[in-house]
Short mmCIF file of N, CA, C and O in Angstrom, two decimals:
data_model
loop_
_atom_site.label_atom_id
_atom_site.label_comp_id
_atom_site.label_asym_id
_atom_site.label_seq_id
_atom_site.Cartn_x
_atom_site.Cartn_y
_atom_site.Cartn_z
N UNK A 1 47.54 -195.99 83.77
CA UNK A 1 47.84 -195.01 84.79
C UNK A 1 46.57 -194.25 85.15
O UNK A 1 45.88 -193.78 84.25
N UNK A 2 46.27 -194.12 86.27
CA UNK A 2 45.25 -193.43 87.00
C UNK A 2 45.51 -191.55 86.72
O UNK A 2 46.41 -190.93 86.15
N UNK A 3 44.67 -191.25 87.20
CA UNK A 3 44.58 -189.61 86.30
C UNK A 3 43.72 -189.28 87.69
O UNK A 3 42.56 -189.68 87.79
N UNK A 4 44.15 -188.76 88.44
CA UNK A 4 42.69 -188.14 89.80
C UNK A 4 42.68 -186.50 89.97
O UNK A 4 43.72 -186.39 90.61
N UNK A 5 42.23 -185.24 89.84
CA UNK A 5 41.65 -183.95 90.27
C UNK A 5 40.27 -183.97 91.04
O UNK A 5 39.14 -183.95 90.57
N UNK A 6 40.72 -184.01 92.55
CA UNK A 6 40.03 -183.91 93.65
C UNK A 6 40.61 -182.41 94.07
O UNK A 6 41.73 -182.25 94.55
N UNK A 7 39.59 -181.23 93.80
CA UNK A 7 40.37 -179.81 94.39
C UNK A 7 39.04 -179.60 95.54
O UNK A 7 37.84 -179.41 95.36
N UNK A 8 39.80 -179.73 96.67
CA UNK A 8 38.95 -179.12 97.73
C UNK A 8 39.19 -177.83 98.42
O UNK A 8 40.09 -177.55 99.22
N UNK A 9 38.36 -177.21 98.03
CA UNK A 9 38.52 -175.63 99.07
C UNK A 9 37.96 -175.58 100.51
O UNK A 9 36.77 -175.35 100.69
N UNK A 10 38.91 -175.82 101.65
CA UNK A 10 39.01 -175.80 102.71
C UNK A 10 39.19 -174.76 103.84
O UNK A 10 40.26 -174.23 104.11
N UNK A 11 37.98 -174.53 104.49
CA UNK A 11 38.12 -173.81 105.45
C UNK A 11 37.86 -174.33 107.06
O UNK A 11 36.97 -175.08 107.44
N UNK A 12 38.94 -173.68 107.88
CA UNK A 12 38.73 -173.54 109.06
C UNK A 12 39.07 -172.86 110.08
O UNK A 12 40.02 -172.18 109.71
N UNK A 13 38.79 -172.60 111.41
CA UNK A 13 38.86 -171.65 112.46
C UNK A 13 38.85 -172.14 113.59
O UNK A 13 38.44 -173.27 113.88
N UNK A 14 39.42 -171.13 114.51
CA UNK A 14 39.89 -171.50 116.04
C UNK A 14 38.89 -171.48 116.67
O UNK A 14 37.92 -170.72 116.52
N UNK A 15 39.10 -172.56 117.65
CA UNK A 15 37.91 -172.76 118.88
C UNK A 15 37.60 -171.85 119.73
O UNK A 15 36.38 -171.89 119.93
N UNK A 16 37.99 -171.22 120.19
CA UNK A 16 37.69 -170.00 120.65
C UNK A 16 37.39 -168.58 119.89
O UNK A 16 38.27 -167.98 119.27
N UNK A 17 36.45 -168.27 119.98
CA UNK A 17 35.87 -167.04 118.86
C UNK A 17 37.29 -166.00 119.00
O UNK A 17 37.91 -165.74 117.97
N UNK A 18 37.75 -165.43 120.33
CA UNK A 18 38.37 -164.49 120.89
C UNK A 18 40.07 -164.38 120.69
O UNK A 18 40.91 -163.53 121.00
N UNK A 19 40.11 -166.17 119.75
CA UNK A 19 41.43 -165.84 119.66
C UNK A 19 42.06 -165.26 118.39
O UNK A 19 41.49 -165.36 117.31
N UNK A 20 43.38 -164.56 118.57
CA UNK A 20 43.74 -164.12 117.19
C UNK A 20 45.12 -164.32 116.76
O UNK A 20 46.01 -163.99 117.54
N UNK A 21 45.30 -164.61 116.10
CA UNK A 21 46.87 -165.35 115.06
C UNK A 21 47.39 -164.05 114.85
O UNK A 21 46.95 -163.40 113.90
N UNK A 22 48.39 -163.51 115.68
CA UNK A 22 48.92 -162.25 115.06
C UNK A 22 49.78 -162.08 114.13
O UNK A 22 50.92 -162.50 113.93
N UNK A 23 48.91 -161.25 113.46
CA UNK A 23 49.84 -160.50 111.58
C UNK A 23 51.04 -161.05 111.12
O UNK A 23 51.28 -161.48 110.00
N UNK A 24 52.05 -160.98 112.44
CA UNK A 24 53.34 -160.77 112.42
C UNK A 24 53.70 -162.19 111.84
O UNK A 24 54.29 -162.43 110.79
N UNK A 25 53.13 -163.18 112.92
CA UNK A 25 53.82 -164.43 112.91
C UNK A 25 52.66 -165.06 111.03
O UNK A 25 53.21 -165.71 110.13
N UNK A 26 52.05 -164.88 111.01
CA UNK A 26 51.00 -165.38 109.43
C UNK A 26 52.49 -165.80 108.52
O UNK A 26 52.85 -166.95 108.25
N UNK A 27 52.92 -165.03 108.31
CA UNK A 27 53.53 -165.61 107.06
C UNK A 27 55.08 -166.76 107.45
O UNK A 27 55.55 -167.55 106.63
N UNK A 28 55.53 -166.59 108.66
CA UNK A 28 56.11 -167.82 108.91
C UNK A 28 55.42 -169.03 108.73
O UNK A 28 55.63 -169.97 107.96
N UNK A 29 54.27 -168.78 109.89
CA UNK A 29 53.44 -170.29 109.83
C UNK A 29 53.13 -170.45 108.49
O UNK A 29 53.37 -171.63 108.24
N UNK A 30 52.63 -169.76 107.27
CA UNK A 30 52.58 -169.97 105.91
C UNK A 30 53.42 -170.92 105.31
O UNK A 30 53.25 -171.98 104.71
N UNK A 31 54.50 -170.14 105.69
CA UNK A 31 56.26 -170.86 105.24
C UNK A 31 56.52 -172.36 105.87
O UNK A 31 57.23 -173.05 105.13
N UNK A 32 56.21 -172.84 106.76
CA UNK A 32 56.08 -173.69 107.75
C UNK A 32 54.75 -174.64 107.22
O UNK A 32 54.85 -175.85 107.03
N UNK A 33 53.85 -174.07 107.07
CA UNK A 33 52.74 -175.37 106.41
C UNK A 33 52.57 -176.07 105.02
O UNK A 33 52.19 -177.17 104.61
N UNK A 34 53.19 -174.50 104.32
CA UNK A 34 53.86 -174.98 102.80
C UNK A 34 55.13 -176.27 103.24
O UNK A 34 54.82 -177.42 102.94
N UNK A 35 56.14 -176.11 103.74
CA UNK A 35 56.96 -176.89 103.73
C UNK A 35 56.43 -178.55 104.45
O UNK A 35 56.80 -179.62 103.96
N UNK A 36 55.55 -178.45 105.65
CA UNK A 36 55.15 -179.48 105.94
C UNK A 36 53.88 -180.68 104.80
O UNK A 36 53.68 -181.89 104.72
N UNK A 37 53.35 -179.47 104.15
CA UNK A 37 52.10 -180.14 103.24
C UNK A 37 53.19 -180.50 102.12
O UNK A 37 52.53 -181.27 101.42
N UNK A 38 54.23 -180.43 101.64
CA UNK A 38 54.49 -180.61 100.52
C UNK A 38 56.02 -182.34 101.57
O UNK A 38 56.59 -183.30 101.04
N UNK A 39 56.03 -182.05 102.42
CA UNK A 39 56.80 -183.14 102.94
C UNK A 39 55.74 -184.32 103.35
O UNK A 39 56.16 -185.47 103.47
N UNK A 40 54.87 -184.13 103.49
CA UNK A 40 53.84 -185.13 103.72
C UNK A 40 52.73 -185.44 102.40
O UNK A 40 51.65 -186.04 102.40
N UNK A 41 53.33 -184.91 101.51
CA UNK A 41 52.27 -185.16 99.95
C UNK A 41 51.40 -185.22 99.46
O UNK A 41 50.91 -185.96 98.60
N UNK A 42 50.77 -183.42 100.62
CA UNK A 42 49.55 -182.38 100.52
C UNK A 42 49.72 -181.74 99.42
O UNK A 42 50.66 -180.95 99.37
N UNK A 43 48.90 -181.92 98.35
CA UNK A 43 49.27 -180.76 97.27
C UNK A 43 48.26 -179.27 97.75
O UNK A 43 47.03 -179.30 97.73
N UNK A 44 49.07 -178.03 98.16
CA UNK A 44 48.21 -177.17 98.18
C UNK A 44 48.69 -176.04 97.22
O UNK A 44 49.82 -175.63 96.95
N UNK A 45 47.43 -175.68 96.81
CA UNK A 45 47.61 -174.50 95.63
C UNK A 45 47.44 -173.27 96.38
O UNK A 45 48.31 -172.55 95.88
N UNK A 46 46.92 -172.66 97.18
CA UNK A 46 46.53 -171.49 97.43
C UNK A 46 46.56 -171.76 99.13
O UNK A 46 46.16 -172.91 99.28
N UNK A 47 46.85 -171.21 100.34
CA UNK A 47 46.71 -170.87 101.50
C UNK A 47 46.51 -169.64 102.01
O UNK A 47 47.09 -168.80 101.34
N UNK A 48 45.72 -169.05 103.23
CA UNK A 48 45.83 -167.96 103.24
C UNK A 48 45.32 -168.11 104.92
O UNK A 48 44.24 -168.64 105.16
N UNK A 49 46.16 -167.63 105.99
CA UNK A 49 45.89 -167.69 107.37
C UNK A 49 45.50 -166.12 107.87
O UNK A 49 45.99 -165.00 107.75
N UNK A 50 44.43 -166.69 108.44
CA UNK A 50 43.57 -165.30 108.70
C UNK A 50 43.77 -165.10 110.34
O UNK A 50 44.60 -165.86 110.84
N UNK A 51 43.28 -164.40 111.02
CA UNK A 51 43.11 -164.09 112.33
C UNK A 51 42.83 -164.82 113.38
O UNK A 51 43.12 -164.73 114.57
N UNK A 52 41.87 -165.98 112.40
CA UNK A 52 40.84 -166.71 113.62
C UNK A 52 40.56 -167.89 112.59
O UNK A 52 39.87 -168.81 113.03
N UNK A 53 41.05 -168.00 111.15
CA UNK A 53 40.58 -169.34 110.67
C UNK A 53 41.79 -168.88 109.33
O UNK A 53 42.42 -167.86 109.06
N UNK A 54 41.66 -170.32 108.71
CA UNK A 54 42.75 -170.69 107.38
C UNK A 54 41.94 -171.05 106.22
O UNK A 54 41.08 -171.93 106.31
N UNK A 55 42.15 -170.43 105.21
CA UNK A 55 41.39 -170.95 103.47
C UNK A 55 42.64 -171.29 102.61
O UNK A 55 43.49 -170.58 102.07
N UNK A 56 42.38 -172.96 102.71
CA UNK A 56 43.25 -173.46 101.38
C UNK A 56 42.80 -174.35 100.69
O UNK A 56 42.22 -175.24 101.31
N UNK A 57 42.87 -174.45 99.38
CA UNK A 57 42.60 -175.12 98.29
C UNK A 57 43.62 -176.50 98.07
O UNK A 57 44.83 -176.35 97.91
N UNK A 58 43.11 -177.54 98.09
CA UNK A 58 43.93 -178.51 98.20
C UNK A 58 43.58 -179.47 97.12
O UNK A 58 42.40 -179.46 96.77
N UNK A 59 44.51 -180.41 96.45
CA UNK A 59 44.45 -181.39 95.60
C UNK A 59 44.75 -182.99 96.18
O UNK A 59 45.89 -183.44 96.30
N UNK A 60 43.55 -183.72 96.48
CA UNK A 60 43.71 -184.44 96.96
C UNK A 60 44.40 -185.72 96.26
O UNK A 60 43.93 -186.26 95.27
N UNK A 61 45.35 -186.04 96.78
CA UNK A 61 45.70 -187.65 96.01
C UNK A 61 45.20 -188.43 96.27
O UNK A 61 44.32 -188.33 97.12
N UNK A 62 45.51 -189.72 95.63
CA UNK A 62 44.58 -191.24 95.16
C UNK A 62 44.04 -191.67 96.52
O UNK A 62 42.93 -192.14 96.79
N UNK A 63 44.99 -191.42 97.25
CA UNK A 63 44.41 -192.58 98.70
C UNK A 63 44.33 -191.60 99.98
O UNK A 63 44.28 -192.02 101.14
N UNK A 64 44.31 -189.96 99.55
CA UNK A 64 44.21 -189.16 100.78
C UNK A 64 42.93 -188.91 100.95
O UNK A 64 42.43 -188.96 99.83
N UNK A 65 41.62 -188.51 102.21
CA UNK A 65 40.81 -188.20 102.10
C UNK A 65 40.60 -187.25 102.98
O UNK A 65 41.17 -187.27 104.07
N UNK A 66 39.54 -186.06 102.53
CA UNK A 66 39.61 -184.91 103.52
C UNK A 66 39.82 -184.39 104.54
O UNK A 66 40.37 -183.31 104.77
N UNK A 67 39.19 -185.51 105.57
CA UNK A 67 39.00 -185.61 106.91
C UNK A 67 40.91 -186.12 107.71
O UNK A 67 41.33 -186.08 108.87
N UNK A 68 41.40 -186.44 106.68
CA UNK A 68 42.90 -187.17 106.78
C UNK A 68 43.48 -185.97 106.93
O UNK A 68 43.99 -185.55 107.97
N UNK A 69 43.41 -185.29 105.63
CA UNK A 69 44.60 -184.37 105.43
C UNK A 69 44.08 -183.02 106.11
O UNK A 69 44.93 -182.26 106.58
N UNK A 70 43.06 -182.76 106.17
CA UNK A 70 42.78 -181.69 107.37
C UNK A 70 42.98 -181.81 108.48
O UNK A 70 43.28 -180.75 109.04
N UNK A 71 42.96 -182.98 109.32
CA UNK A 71 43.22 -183.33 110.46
C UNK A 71 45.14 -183.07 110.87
O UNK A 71 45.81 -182.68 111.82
N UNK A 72 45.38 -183.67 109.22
CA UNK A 72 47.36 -183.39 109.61
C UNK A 72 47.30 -181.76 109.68
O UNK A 72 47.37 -181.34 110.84
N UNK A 73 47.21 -181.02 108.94
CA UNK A 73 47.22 -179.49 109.06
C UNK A 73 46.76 -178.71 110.00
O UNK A 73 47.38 -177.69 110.31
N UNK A 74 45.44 -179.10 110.67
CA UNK A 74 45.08 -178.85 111.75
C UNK A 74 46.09 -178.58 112.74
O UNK A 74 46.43 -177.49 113.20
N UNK A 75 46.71 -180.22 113.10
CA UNK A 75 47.41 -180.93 114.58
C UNK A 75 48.82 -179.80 114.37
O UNK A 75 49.24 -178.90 115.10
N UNK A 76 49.36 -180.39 112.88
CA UNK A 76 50.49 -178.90 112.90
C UNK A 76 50.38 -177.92 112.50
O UNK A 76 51.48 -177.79 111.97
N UNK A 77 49.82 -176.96 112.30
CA UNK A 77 49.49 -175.29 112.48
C UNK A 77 49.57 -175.22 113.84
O UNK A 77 50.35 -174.42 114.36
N UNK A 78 48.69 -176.14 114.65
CA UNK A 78 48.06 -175.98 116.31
C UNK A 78 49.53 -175.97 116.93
O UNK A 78 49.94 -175.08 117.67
N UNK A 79 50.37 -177.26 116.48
CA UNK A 79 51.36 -177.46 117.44
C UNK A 79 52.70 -176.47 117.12
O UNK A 79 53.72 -176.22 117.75
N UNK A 80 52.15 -176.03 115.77
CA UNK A 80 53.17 -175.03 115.50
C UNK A 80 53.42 -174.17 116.42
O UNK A 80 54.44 -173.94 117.08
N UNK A 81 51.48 -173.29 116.39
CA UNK A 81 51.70 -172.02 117.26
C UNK A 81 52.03 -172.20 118.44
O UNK A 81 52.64 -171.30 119.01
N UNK A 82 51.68 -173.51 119.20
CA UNK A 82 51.94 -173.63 120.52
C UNK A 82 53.77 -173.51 120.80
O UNK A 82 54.46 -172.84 121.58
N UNK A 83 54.09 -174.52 119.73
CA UNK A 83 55.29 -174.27 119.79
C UNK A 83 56.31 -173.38 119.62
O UNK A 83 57.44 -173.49 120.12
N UNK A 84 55.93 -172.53 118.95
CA UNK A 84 56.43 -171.15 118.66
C UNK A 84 55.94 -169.76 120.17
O UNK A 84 56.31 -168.60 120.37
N UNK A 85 55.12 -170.59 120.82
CA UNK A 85 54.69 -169.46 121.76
C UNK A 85 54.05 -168.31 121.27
O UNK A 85 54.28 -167.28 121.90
N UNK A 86 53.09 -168.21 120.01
CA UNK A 86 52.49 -167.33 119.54
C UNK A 86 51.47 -166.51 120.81
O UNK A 86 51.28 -165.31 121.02
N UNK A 87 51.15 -167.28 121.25
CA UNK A 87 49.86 -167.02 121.92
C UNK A 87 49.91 -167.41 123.85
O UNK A 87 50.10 -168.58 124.16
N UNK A 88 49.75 -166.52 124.79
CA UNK A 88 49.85 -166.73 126.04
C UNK A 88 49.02 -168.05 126.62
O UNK A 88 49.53 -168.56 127.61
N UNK A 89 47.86 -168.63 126.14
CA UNK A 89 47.09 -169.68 125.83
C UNK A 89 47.49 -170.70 124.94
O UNK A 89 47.61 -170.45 123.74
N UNK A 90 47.82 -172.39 125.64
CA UNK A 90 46.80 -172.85 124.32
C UNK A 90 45.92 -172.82 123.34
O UNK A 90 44.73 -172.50 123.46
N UNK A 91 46.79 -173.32 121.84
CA UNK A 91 45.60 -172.80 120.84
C UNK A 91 45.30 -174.11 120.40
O UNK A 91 46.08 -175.04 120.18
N UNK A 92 43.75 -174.06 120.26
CA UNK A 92 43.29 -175.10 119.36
C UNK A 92 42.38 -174.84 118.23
O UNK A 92 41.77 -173.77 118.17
N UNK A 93 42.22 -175.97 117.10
CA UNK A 93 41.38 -175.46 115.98
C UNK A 93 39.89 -175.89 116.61
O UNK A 93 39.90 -176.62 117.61
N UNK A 94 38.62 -175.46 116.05
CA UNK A 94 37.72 -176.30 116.26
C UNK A 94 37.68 -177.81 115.68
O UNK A 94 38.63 -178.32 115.07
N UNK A 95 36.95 -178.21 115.85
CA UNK A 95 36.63 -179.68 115.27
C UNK A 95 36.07 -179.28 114.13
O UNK A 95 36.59 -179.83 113.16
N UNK A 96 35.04 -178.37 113.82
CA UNK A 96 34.48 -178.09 112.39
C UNK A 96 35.34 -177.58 111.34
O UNK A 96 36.30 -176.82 111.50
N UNK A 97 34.81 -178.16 110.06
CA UNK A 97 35.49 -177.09 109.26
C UNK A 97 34.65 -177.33 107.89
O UNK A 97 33.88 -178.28 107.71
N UNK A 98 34.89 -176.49 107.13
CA UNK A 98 34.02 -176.73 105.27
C UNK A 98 35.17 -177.26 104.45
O UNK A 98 36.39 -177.11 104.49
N UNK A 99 34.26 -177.98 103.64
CA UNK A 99 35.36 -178.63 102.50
C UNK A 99 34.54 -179.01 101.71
O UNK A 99 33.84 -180.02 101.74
N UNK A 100 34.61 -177.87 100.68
CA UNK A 100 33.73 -177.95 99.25
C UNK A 100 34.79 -178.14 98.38
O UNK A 100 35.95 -177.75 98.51
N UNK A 101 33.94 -179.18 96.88
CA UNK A 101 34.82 -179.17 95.94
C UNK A 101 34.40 -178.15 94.83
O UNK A 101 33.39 -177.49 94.61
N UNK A 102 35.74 -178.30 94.17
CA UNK A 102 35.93 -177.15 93.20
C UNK A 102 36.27 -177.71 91.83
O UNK A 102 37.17 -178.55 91.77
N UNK A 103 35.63 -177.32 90.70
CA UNK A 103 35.83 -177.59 89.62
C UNK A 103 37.00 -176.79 88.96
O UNK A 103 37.33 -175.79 89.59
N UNK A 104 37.74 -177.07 87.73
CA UNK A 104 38.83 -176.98 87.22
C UNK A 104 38.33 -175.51 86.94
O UNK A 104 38.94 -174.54 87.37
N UNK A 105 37.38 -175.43 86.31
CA UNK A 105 36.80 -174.23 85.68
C UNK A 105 36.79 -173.00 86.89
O UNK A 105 37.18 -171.89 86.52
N UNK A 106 36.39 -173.17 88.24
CA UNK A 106 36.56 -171.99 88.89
C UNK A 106 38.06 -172.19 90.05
O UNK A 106 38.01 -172.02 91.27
N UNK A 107 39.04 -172.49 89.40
CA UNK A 107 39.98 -172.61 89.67
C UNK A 107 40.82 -171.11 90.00
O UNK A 107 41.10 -170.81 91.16
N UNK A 108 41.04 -170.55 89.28
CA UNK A 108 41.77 -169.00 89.44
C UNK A 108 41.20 -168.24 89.95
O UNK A 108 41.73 -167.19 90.31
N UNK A 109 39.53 -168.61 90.24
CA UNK A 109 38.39 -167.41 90.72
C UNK A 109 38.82 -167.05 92.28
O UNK A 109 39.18 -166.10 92.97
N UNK A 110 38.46 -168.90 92.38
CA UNK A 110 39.18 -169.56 94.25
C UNK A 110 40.31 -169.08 94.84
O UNK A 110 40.49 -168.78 96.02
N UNK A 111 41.17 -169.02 93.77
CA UNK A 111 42.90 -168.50 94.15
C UNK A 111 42.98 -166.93 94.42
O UNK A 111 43.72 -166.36 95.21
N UNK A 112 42.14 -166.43 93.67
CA UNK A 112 41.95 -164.89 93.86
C UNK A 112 41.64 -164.51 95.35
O UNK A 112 42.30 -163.79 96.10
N UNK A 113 40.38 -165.24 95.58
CA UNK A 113 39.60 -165.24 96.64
C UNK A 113 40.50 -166.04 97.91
O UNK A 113 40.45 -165.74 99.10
N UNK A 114 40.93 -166.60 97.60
CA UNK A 114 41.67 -167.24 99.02
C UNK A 114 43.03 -166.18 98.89
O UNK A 114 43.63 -166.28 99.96
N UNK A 115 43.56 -165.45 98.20
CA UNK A 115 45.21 -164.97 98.41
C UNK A 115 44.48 -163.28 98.50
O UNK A 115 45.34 -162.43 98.29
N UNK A 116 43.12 -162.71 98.76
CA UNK A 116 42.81 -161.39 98.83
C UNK A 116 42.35 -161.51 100.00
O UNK A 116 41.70 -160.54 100.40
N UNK A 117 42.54 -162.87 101.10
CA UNK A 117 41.58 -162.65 102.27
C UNK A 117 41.69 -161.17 102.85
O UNK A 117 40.65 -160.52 102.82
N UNK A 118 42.75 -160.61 103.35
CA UNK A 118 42.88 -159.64 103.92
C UNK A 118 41.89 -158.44 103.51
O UNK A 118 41.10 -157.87 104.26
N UNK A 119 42.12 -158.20 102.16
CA UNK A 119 40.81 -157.36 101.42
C UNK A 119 39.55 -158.02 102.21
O UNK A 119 39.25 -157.69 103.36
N UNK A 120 38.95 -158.87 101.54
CA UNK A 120 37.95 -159.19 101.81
C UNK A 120 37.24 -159.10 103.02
O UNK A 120 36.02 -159.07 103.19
N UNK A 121 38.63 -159.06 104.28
CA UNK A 121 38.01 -159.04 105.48
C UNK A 121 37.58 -157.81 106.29
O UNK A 121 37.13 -157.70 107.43
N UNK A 122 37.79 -157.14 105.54
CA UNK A 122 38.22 -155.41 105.73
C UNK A 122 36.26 -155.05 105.47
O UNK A 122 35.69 -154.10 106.00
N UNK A 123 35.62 -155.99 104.64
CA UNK A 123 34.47 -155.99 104.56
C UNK A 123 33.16 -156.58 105.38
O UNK A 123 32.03 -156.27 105.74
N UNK A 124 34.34 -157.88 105.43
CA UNK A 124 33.34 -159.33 105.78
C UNK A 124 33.78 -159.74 106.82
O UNK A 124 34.99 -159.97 106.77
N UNK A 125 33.09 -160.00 108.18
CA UNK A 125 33.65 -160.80 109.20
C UNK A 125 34.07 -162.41 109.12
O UNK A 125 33.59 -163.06 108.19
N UNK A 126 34.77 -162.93 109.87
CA UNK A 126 34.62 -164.69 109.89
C UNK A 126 33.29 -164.91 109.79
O UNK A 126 32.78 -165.40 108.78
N UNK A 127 32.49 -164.47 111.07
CA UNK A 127 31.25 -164.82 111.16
C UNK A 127 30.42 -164.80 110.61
O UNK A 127 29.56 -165.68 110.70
N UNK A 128 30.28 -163.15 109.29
CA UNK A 128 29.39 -163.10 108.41
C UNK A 128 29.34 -164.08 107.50
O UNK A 128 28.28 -164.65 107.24
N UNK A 129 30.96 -164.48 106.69
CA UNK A 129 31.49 -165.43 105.89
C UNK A 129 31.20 -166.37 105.78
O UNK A 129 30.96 -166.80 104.65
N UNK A 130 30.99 -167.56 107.44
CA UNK A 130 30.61 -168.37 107.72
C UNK A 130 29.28 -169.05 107.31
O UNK A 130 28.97 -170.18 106.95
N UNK A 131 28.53 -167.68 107.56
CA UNK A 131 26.98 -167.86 107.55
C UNK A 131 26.75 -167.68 106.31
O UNK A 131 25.89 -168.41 105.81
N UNK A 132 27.36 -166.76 105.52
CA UNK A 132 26.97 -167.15 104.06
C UNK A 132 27.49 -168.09 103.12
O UNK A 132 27.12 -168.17 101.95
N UNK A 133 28.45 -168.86 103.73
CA UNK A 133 29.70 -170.14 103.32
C UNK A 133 27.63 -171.16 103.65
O UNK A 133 26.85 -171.35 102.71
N UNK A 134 27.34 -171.54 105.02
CA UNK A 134 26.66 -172.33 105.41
C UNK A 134 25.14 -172.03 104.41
O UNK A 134 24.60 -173.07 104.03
N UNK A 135 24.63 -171.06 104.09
CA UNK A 135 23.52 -170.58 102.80
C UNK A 135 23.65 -171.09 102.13
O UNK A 135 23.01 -172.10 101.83
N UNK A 136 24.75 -170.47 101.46
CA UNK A 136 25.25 -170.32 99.82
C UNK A 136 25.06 -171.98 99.18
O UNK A 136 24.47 -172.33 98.16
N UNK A 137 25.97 -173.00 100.45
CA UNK A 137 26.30 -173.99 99.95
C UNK A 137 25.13 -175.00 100.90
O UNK A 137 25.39 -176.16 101.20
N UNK A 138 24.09 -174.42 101.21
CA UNK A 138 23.26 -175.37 101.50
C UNK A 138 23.49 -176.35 102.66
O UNK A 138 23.14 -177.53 102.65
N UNK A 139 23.99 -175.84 103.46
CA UNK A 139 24.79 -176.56 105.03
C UNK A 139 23.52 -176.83 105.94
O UNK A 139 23.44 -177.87 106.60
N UNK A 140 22.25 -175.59 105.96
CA UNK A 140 21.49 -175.54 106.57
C UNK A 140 20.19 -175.56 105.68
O UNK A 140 20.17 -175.63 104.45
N UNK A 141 19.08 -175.49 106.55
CA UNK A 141 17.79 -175.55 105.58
C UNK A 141 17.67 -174.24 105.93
O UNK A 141 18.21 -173.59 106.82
N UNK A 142 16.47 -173.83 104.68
CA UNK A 142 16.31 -172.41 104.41
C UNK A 142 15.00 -172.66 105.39
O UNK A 142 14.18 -173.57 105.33
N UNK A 143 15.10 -171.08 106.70
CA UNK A 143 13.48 -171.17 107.40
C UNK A 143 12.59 -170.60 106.35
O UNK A 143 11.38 -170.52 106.55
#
């Protein structure tokens, strides 16, 4: 029997800088992506939908690969909100997104950090986040 821990911590954000996921509706769509990732045989440990982008920690299975299972979450969050009429606009995600892996060992650190977004943001913009997500983890070269 095969044994696989692939934990990827996944982030991403809406194509338009200006748009925003309001408060209200966050924890339906929560309720709604939990139920879809676990009907399609996404293991996610931690989610957390922010304003303008989503951080979740995911366990990939044997034959899923990043670009797969981000792409399903993407298409339904997107078609969610559309469908729900969240937003007077079409919403779309960008095409970008981060997907770093995570070792067993900083496992609870990640979960902290992805289920306090709200804290955190009260500090940190998307944008600042971004740019130190793209540093930190070496996305860009240092000038």
């Amino acid at each position: 029997m095969s044994h696989i821990r692939i934990w990827l911590h996944c982030v991403w954000a809406s194509k338009e800088e200006d748009v925003t996921i309001p408060y209200t509706v966050r924890g339906l769509l929560l309720k709604h992506m939990n139920n879809f990732a676990t009907e399609n045989g996404i293991h996610m440990d931690a989610f957390n939908i922010q304003q303008d982008h989503i951080h979740a920690l995911i366990n990939l299975g044997s034959i899923q690969s990043a670009s797969e299972v981000l792409q399903l979450l993407k298409d339904e969050s997107a078609n969610w909100i559309n469908m729900m009429k969240v937003l007077p606009n079409t919403f779309e995600w960008s095409d970008d997104y981060f997907a770093l892996s995570v070792s067993q060992s900083q496992m609870q650190g990640l979960k902290d950090y992805i289920n306090k977004q709200d804290e955190h943001h009260k500090k940190f913009s998307w944008e600042d986040e971004q740019k130190l997500m793209l540093e930190k983890y070496e996305f860009v070269n240092a000038e």
